[in-house]
CSV table of C-alpha atoms in Angstrom, one decimal:
chain,number,residue,atom,x,y,z
A,1,MET,CA,2.7,-7.4,-15.1
A,2,ARG,CA,-0.9,-7.0,-16.2
A,3,ILE,CA,-2.5,-3.6,-16.2
A,4,LEU,CA,-6.3,-3.7,-16.5
A,5,PRO,CA,-7.9,-1.0,-18.7
A,6,ILE,CA,-9.3,1.9,-16.7
A,7,LYS,CA,-12.9,2.1,-17.8
A,8,LEU,CA,-14.2,5.6,-18.5
A,9,PRO,CA,-17.2,7.0,-16.8
A,10,ASN,CA,-20.5,7.1,-18.6
A,11,SER,CA,-20.1,10.2,-20.9
A,12,GLN,CA,-23.7,10.1,-22.2
A,13,ASN,CA,-25.1,13.6,-22.4
A,14,ILE,CA,-27.8,14.3,-19.9
A,15,SER,CA,-30.8,16.1,-21.2
A,16,PHE,CA,-31.8,18.9,-19.0
A,17,GLY,CA,-35.0,19.4,-21.0
A,18,THR,CA,-37.2,21.7,-19.0
A,19,LEU,CA,-34.6,23.2,-16.6
A,20,ASN,CA,-34.9,26.5,-18.4
A,21,LYS,CA,-38.7,26.4,-18.6
A,22,GLU,CA,-41.6,25.1,-16.7
A,23,THR,CA,-40.9,21.5,-15.8
A,24,LYS,CA,-43.1,18.6,-17.0
A,25,PRO,CA,-45.4,16.8,-14.6
A,26,THR,CA,-43.9,13.8,-13.0
A,27,GLN,CA,-45.0,10.9,-10.8
A,28,GLU,CA,-41.5,10.2,-9.6
A,29,THR,CA,-40.8,9.9,-5.9
A,30,PRO,CA,-39.6,13.1,-4.2
A,31,SER,CA,-36.8,11.4,-2.3
A,32,GLN,CA,-35.0,8.1,-2.2
A,33,THR,CA,-37.1,6.8,0.6
A,34,ASP,CA,-40.5,8.2,-0.1
A,35,THR,CA,-43.1,6.0,-1.8
A,36,ASN,CA,-45.3,7.0,-4.8
A,37,ASP,CA,-48.2,7.3,-2.4
A,38,SER,CA,-46.5,9.8,-0.1
A,39,ALA,CA,-45.2,11.8,-3.1
A,40,ARG,CA,-48.8,12.1,-4.4
A,41,ALA,CA,-50.0,13.0,-1.0
A,42,LEU,CA,-47.4,15.8,-0.9
A,43,GLU,CA,-48.7,17.1,-4.2
A,44,LEU,CA,-52.3,17.1,-3.0
A,45,LEU,CA,-51.2,19.0,0.1
A,46,ALA,CA,-49.5,21.7,-2.0
A,47,ILE,CA,-52.4,21.9,-4.4
A,48,SER,CA,-55.0,22.1,-1.7
A,49,ASN,CA,-53.2,25.1,-0.3
A,50,ARG,CA,-53.1,26.7,-3.8
A,51,ALA,CA,-49.7,28.2,-3.4
A,52,GLN,CA,-49.4,28.2,-7.2
A,53,ILE,CA,-46.3,29.7,-8.8
A,54,ASN,CA,-46.8,30.6,-12.5
A,55,LYS,CA,-43.0,30.6,-13.2
A,56,THR,CA,-40.0,29.0,-11.7
A,57,PRO,CA,-39.1,30.9,-8.4
A,58,ALA,CA,-35.9,32.8,-8.5
A,59,GLU,CA,-34.3,30.7,-5.7
A,60,VAL,CA,-35.2,27.5,-7.5
A,61,LYS,CA,-33.9,28.8,-10.8
A,62,LYS,CA,-30.6,29.8,-9.2
A,63,ALA,CA,-30.2,26.3,-7.6
A,64,LEU,CA,-30.9,24.7,-11.0
A,65,ASP,CA,-28.4,27.0,-12.7
A,66,ASN,CA,-25.8,26.0,-10.1
A,67,PHE,CA,-26.7,22.3,-10.5
A,68,ARG,CA,-26.1,22.5,-14.3
A,69,GLU,CA,-22.7,24.1,-13.8
A,70,THR,CA,-21.7,21.6,-11.2
A,71,ASN,CA,-22.9,18.6,-13.2
A,72,LYS,CA,-21.1,19.9,-16.2
A,73,ASN,CA,-17.9,20.1,-14.2
A,74,ALA,CA,-18.4,16.6,-12.8
A,75,LYS,CA,-18.7,15.0,-16.2
A,76,ALA,CA,-15.8,16.9,-17.7
A,77,VAL,CA,-13.4,16.3,-14.8
A,78,SER,CA,-14.3,12.6,-14.4
A,79,GLN,CA,-13.8,12.0,-18.1
A,80,SER,CA,-10.5,13.9,-18.1
A,81,ALA,CA,-9.3,12.1,-14.9
A,82,ALA,CA,-10.0,8.6,-16.3
A,83,GLU,CA,-8.2,9.4,-19.5
A,84,GLU,CA,-5.2,10.8,-17.7
A,85,ALA,CA,-5.0,7.8,-15.4
A,86,GLN,CA,-5.1,5.4,-18.3
A,87,THR,CA,-2.3,7.2,-20.0
A,88,VAL,CA,-0.1,7.5,-16.9
A,89,LEU,CA,-0.6,3.8,-15.9
A,90,GLN,CA,0.1,2.5,-19.3
A,91,ALA,CA,3.3,4.5,-19.6
A,92,ALA,CA,4.4,3.3,-16.2
A,93,ALA,CA,3.6,-0.3,-17.2
A,94,GLU,CA,5.8,0.0,-20.3
A,95,GLN,CA,8.6,1.5,-18.2
A,96,ILE,CA,8.4,-1.3,-15.7
A,97,GLU,CA,8.4,-4.0,-18.4
A,98,LYS,CA,11.5,-2.5,-19.9
A,99,ILE,CA,13.4,-2.2,-16.6
A,100,LEU,CA,12.5,-5.8,-15.7
A,101,ALA,CA,13.9,-6.9,-19.1
A,102,ASP,CA,17.1,-4.9,-18.6
A,103,SER,CA,17.5,-6.3,-15.1
A,104,LYS,CA,17.3,-9.9,-16.4
A,105,LYS,CA,19.9,-9.1,-19.0
A,106,ILE,CA,22.3,-7.6,-16.4
A,107,TYR,CA,21.7,-10.4,-14.0
A,108,GLY,CA,22.5,-12.8,-16.8
A,109,GLU,CA,25.9,-11.1,-17.2
A,110,ILE,CA,26.5,-11.3,-13.5
A,111,ASN,CA,25.9,-15.0,-13.6
A,112,LYS,CA,29.0,-15.4,-15.7
A,113,TYR,CA,31.1,-14.7,-12.6
A,114,PRO,CA,30.3,-17.8,-10.4
A,115,TYR,CA,32.4,-16.7,-7.4
A,116,TYR,CA,30.3,-13.7,-6.6
A,117,THR,CA,27.6,-15.6,-4.7
A,118,ASN,CA,29.9,-16.7,-1.8
A,119,GLY,CA,30.4,-13.1,-0.7
A,120,GLU,CA,34.2,-13.5,-0.5
A,121,THR,CA,34.9,-10.4,-2.5
A,122,MET,CA,33.7,-6.8,-2.2
A,123,GLU,CA,35.5,-5.7,-5.3
A,124,ASP,CA,33.4,-4.2,-8.0
A,125,ILE,CA,33.4,-6.1,-11.3
A,126,SER,CA,33.0,-4.4,-14.7
A,127,LEU,CA,30.5,-5.9,-17.1
A,128,SER,CA,31.4,-3.6,-20.0
A,129,ASN,CA,34.5,-1.8,-21.4
A,130,ASN,CA,32.4,1.1,-22.5
A,131,THR,CA,33.6,3.8,-20.0
A,132,SER,CA,30.8,6.2,-20.8
A,133,ARG,CA,28.1,3.6,-19.8
A,134,LYS,CA,30.2,1.2,-17.7
A,135,THR,CA,28.1,-1.2,-15.6
A,136,THR,CA,29.7,-2.7,-12.5
A,137,PHE,CA,28.3,-4.9,-9.7
A,138,PHE,CA,29.1,-5.3,-6.1
A,139,PRO,CA,28.5,-8.7,-4.5
A,140,TYR,CA,27.3,-8.6,-0.9
A,141,SER,CA,26.5,-12.3,-0.1
A,142,ASN,CA,22.9,-12.8,-1.2
A,143,MET,CA,22.5,-9.1,-2.4
A,144,ILE,CA,23.9,-7.8,-5.6
A,145,VAL,CA,24.1,-4.1,-6.5
A,146,ALA,CA,24.6,-3.4,-10.2
A,147,GLN,CA,25.4,0.2,-11.1
A,148,GLU,CA,25.3,1.7,-14.6
A,149,GLY,CA,27.3,4.8,-15.2
A,150,THR,CA,30.2,6.2,-13.3
A,151,PHE,CA,29.5,7.6,-9.9
A,152,ARG,CA,31.0,11.1,-9.6
A,153,ASN,CA,31.7,12.3,-6.1
A,154,SER,CA,32.9,15.8,-5.3
A,155,GLY,CA,32.3,17.8,-2.1
A,156,ASN,CA,29.6,15.3,-0.9
A,157,GLN,CA,27.9,15.4,-4.3
A,158,GLY,CA,27.5,12.4,-6.5
A,159,GLU,CA,25.4,10.9,-9.2
A,160,TYR,CA,24.9,7.8,-11.4
A,161,ASP,CA,22.7,6.8,-14.2
A,162,ARG,CA,20.9,3.6,-13.0
A,163,LYS,CA,21.2,1.2,-10.1
A,164,PHE,CA,19.7,-2.3,-9.7
A,165,TYR,CA,19.4,-4.0,-6.3
A,166,PHE,CA,19.0,-7.8,-6.5
A,167,LEU,CA,18.2,-10.1,-3.5
A,168,ASN,CA,18.3,-13.8,-4.0
A,169,GLY,CA,18.3,-13.3,-7.7
A,170,MET,CA,15.2,-11.1,-7.8
A,171,LEU,CA,15.0,-7.4,-8.5
A,172,GLN,CA,14.2,-5.5,-5.3
A,173,GLU,CA,14.7,-1.9,-6.2
A,174,TYR,CA,15.5,0.2,-9.2
A,175,LEU,CA,17.0,3.8,-9.1
A,176,GLU,CA,17.5,6.2,-12.0
A,177,GLY,CA,19.1,9.6,-12.3
A,178,PHE,CA,20.4,9.6,-8.8
A,179,ARG,CA,22.0,12.8,-7.4
A,180,THR,CA,23.2,13.8,-3.9
A,181,TYR,CA,23.9,17.4,-2.7
A,182,PRO,CA,26.1,18.8,0.1
A,183,ASP,CA,23.1,19.5,2.4
A,184,GLY,CA,22.1,15.8,2.3
A,185,THR,CA,19.3,16.2,-0.2
A,186,LYS,CA,18.8,13.2,-2.5
A,187,GLU,CA,17.1,13.2,-5.9
A,188,TYR,CA,15.9,10.4,-8.2
A,189,SER,CA,14.3,10.9,-11.6
A,190,LYS,CA,12.8,7.4,-11.1
A,191,ARG,CA,12.5,4.9,-8.3
A,192,ILE,CA,10.7,1.6,-8.3
A,193,GLU,CA,10.3,-0.9,-5.5
A,194,PHE,CA,9.5,-4.6,-6.2
A,195,VAL,CA,8.1,-7.4,-4.0
A,196,ASN,CA,8.7,-11.0,-5.3
A,197,GLY,CA,9.7,-9.5,-8.7
A,198,GLU,CA,6.5,-7.5,-9.1
A,199,PRO,CA,6.1,-3.7,-8.8
A,200,HIS,CA,5.1,-2.4,-5.4
A,201,ARG,CA,5.7,1.3,-5.6
A,202,TYR,CA,6.6,3.5,-8.6
A,203,PHE,CA,8.0,7.1,-8.2
A,204,GLU,CA,9.0,9.8,-10.6
A,205,GLY,CA,10.7,13.1,-9.7
A,206,CYS,CA,11.5,12.0,-6.2
A,207,THR,CA,13.3,14.4,-3.8
A,208,ILE,CA,14.1,13.5,-0.2
A,209,HIS,CA,15.2,16.5,2.0
A,210,PRO,CA,17.4,16.2,5.1
A,211,ASP,CA,14.5,16.9,7.4
A,212,GLY,CA,12.6,13.8,6.0
A,213,THR,CA,10.2,15.7,3.8
A,214,LYS,CA,9.5,13.8,0.5
A,215,GLU,CA,8.3,15.2,-2.8
A,216,TYR,CA,7.1,13.2,-5.8
A,217,SER,CA,5.9,14.4,-9.1
A,218,LYS,CA,4.3,10.9,-9.6
A,219,ARG,CA,3.7,8.1,-7.2
A,220,ILE,CA,1.9,4.8,-8.0
A,221,GLU,CA,1.0,2.1,-5.5
A,222,TYR,CA,0.4,-1.5,-6.6
A,223,THR,CA,-1.4,-4.4,-4.9
A,224,ASN,CA,-1.5,-7.9,-6.4
A,225,CYS,CA,0.3,-6.5,-9.5
A,226,GLU,CA,-2.5,-4.0,-10.2
A,227,PRO,CA,-2.5,-0.2,-9.7
A,228,TYR,CA,-4.2,0.8,-6.5
A,229,SER,CA,-3.5,4.5,-6.3
A,230,TYR,CA,-1.7,7.3,-8.2
A,231,THR,CA,-0.9,10.8,-7.0
A,232,GLU,CA,0.6,13.8,-8.7
A,233,ASN,CA,2.9,16.5,-7.2
A,234,GLU,CA,2.8,15.1,-3.7
A,235,THR,CA,4.6,16.4,-0.7
A,236,THR,CA,4.7,14.6,2.7
A,237,GLY,CA,6.4,15.9,5.8
A,238,ARG,CA,8.0,13.7,8.4
A,239,ASP,CA,5.0,14.6,10.7
A,240,GLY,CA,2.7,12.9,8.2
A,241,ILE,CA,1.1,16.2,7.0
A,242,SER,CA,0.7,15.9,3.2
A,243,ARG,CA,-0.7,17.5,0.1
A,244,PHE,CA,-1.1,16.5,-3.5
A,245,ALA,CA,-2.5,18.0,-6.7
A,246,LYS,CA,-4.4,14.9,-7.9
A,247,GLY,CA,-5.1,11.5,-6.5
A,248,PHE,CA,-6.5,8.5,-8.4
A,249,TYR,CA,-7.7,5.3,-6.7
A,250,PHE,CA,-8.6,2.1,-8.4
A,251,GLU,CA,-10.3,-1.3,-7.7
A,252,ASP,CA,-10.4,-4.2,-10.1
A,253,GLY,CA,-9.1,-2.1,-12.9
A,254,LEU,CA,-11.8,0.6,-12.5
A,255,MET,CA,-11.5,4.1,-11.2
A,256,ARG,CA,-13.3,4.2,-7.8
A,257,LYS,CA,-12.3,7.7,-6.6
A,258,TYR,CA,-10.6,10.9,-7.8
A,259,ILE,CA,-9.4,13.7,-5.5
A,260,GLU,CA,-8.1,17.1,-6.5
A,261,ASN,CA,-6.0,19.6,-4.5
A,262,TYR,CA,-5.8,17.7,-1.3
A,263,GLN,CA,-4.3,19.3,1.8
A,264,SER,CA,-4.1,17.9,5.4
A,265,PHE,CA,-3.5,20.1,8.5
A,266,ALA,CA,-2.6,19.3,12.1
A,267,ALA,CA,-5.7,19.5,14.3
A,268,ALA,CA,-5.8,22.8,16.1
A,269,ASP,CA,-7.9,21.7,19.1
A,270,THR,CA,-5.4,19.4,21.0
A,271,GLN,CA,-7.7,19.2,24.0
A,272,SER,CA,-10.6,17.8,22.1
A,273,ASN,CA,-8.2,15.4,20.3
A,274,THR,CA,-7.0,14.1,23.7
A,275,GLN,CA,-10.5,13.6,25.0
A,276,SER,CA,-11.4,11.7,21.8
A,277,GLY,CA,-8.3,9.5,22.1
A,278,SER,CA,-6.7,10.9,19.0
A,279,GLN,CA,-3.2,12.3,19.4
A,280,ASN,CA,-2.3,12.8,15.7
A,281,SER,CA,-5.6,13.8,14.2
A,282,THR,CA,-5.7,16.0,11.1
A,283,ALA,CA,-8.2,18.1,9.2
A,284,LYS,CA,-8.4,17.9,5.4
A,285,LYS,CA,-9.3,20.3,2.7
A,286,ILE,CA,-10.1,19.1,-0.8
A,287,SER,CA,-11.2,21.0,-3.9
A,288,ARG,CA,-13.0,18.0,-5.5
A,289,ILE,CA,-14.0,14.5,-4.7
A,290,ILE,CA,-15.5,12.2,-7.3
A,291,ASP,CA,-16.7,8.7,-6.5
A,292,PHE,CA,-17.4,6.0,-9.1
A,293,LYS,CA,-19.4,2.8,-9.0
A,294,ASP,CA,-19.0,0.2,-11.8
A,295,GLY,CA,-17.3,2.8,-14.0
A,296,GLN,CA,-20.0,5.4,-13.6
A,297,LEU,CA,-20.4,8.6,-11.6
A,298,ASN,CA,-21.7,7.9,-8.1
A,299,SER,CA,-21.1,11.2,-6.3
A,300,TYR,CA,-19.4,14.5,-6.8
A,301,MET,CA,-18.4,17.1,-4.2
A,302,GLU,CA,-16.7,20.6,-4.4
A,303,ASP,CA,-14.9,22.5,-1.7
A,304,VAL,CA,-14.9,19.7,0.8
A,305,LYS,CA,-13.6,20.1,4.4
A,306,LEU,CA,-13.1,17.1,6.6
A,307,SER,CA,-12.5,17.9,10.3
A,308,GLU,CA,-10.6,15.9,12.9
A,309,ASN,CA,-13.9,14.8,14.5
A,310,TYR,CA,-15.1,13.2,11.2
A,311,SER,CA,-17.6,16.0,10.3
A,312,LYS,CA,-17.8,16.8,6.6
A,313,ARG,CA,-18.8,19.9,4.7
A,314,ALA,CA,-19.2,20.4,0.9
A,315,ALA,CA,-20.2,23.6,-0.9
A,316,ARG,CA,-21.9,21.6,-3.7
A,317,MET,CA,-22.6,17.9,-4.2
A,318,ILE,CA,-24.5,15.7,-6.5
A,319,GLU,CA,-25.5,12.1,-5.9
A,320,TYR,CA,-26.1,9.8,-9.0
A,321,GLU,CA,-28.1,6.7,-9.7
A,322,ASN,CA,-27.0,4.6,-12.7
A,323,GLY,CA,-24.9,7.5,-13.9
A,324,GLN,CA,-27.8,10.1,-13.8
A,325,PRO,CA,-28.1,12.8,-11.2
A,326,SER,CA,-30.6,12.0,-8.5
A,327,ILE,CA,-30.1,14.8,-5.9
A,328,TYR,CA,-28.2,18.0,-5.7
A,329,LYS,CA,-27.2,19.8,-2.4
A,330,GLU,CA,-25.7,23.1,-1.6
A,331,GLY,CA,-24.0,24.1,1.7
A,332,ASN,CA,-24.1,20.5,3.0
A,333,LYS,CA,-22.9,19.8,6.5
A,334,ILE,CA,-22.8,16.3,8.2
A,335,SER,CA,-21.9,16.1,11.9
A,336,PRO,CA,-20.1,13.1,13.5
A,337,LYS,CA,-23.5,11.8,14.7
A,338,ARG,CA,-24.8,11.9,11.1
A,339,LYS,CA,-27.0,15.0,11.6
A,340,GLU,CA,-27.2,16.7,8.2
A,341,ARG,CA,-27.9,20.2,7.2
A,342,SER,CA,-28.2,21.6,3.7
A,343,ALA,CA,-28.8,25.2,2.5
A,344,ALA,CA,-30.7,23.9,-0.5
A,345,ILE,CA,-31.7,20.6,-2.1
A,346,VAL,CA,-33.0,19.7,-5.5
A,347,LYS,CA,-34.4,16.2,-6.2
A,348,PHE,CA,-34.5,14.7,-9.7
A,349,ASP,CA,-36.4,11.9,-11.3
A,350,LYS,CA,-34.8,9.1,-13.3
A,351,ASN,CA,-34.7,11.4,-16.4
A,352,ALA,CA,-32.8,14.1,-14.6
A,353,GLU,CA,-35.8,16.3,-14.4
A,354,PRO,CA,-36.3,18.3,-11.1
A,355,ILE,CA,-39.3,17.2,-9.0
A,356,TRP,CA,-38.9,19.3,-5.9
A,357,TYR,CA,-36.7,21.9,-4.3
A,358,SER,CA,-36.3,22.8,-0.6
A,359,ARG,CA,-34.1,25.1,1.5
A,360,GLY,CA,-33.1,25.3,5.1
A,361,ASN,CA,-33.0,21.6,5.4
A,362,PHE,CA,-32.2,19.5,8.5
A,363,GLU,CA,-32.1,15.8,9.1
A,364,ASP,CA,-31.7,14.5,12.6
A,365,LEU,CA,-30.1,11.3,13.9
A,366,TYR,CA,-33.3,9.4,13.4
A,367,ARG,CA,-33.6,10.5,9.7
A,368,ASN,CA,-36.4,12.9,10.5
A,369,SER,CA,-36.4,15.7,7.9
A,370,PHE,CA,-37.3,19.3,8.3
A,371,PHE,CA,-37.2,22.3,5.9
A,372,ALA,CA,-37.8,26.0,5.9
A,373,LYS,CA,-39.4,26.3,2.5
A,374,LYS,CA,-40.3,23.7,-0.2
A,375,TYR,CA,-41.6,23.7,-3.8
A,376,ILE,CA,-42.8,20.7,-5.8
A,377,CYS,CA,-43.4,20.5,-9.5
A,378,SER,CA,-47.0,19.7,-10.6
A,379,ASN,CA,-48.7,20.1,-14.0
A,380,GLY,CA,-45.8,22.1,-15.4
A,381,SER,CA,-45.7,24.6,-12.5
A,382,TRP,CA,-43.8,25.0,-9.2
A,383,ILE,CA,-46.1,24.8,-6.2
A,384,LYS,CA,-45.1,26.0,-2.8
A,385,VAL,CA,-45.8,23.6,0.0
A,386,VAL,CA,-47.7,25.3,2.8
A,387,ARG,CA,-47.3,23.6,6.2
């Protein structure tokens, strides 16, 4: 099994230069869609109205302070998440390699008993005389179950050390540290599912309750032998409602998304769900979402709420270009029809220097933008745009 290295996000320090003093003049565009000509026209409009500000307005300074704090968190968390993911995936890969090696050894011992394959006997066969770590196998036609350690059963309670399930000579499932309890609860310290001899799901600290609720301290999903997702401290109810402390998602060996403190809830408005054709819709609350592109920061959001009608809210968010912040938004709300509102927006040039600030922003379905107040930076000063 090959585990691609998880590339770390760009940790280059961003120079905030003039954020704490008057900003330098810039010819950068004020938005992702504006041209240089329209940016210059906006500057001329502001200058012609002479709404000159000799120092950074208080609301602009506050937004910049919030941006610095948010951007610092984004870089620190993304770096830590990438390093943690690399450590966990590497440790899991080593565990899987060891288990596959052990399974081949055990199956080699089983092959010394040629009569097991015809399924004529259900009698367990001991592979070792070591009573403390005795390994037995149970032939069931084309399925073989090899159990290591003595199963102890008392009052509907039982346990064993390790168990290997083989189908047509290939390892299908591995269980470790199994325990059952009188109420029907089952625990595994480790559980791994295989498809065609390759890892498919990896679990640590697995608990299955009688009502169907499942808890995992670690869960890794694989596709094409590569890790696809990894979650920590996950709980999933039989109704599908779930929560987890951390979620890591990968593509081609690179981190593509990181999620922190995820919680899903049953949708409260059943009537609206019925009208929209959704019977099992859920809302989601997430402390942090980080998206990556080519191993670099692409976007960062804090205090995110996703409703059942696909609307989205984020208390703070930063969009990045080539690993550098390009725009910062506070109180961002996006409706199902892509109407967007933001309490405040700061736009940056390619050197992460602020070039304009606005508040009370609204963008309609046709991408027409409106704002309550706006400042741009010109000649080292903030200028209020007078409409």
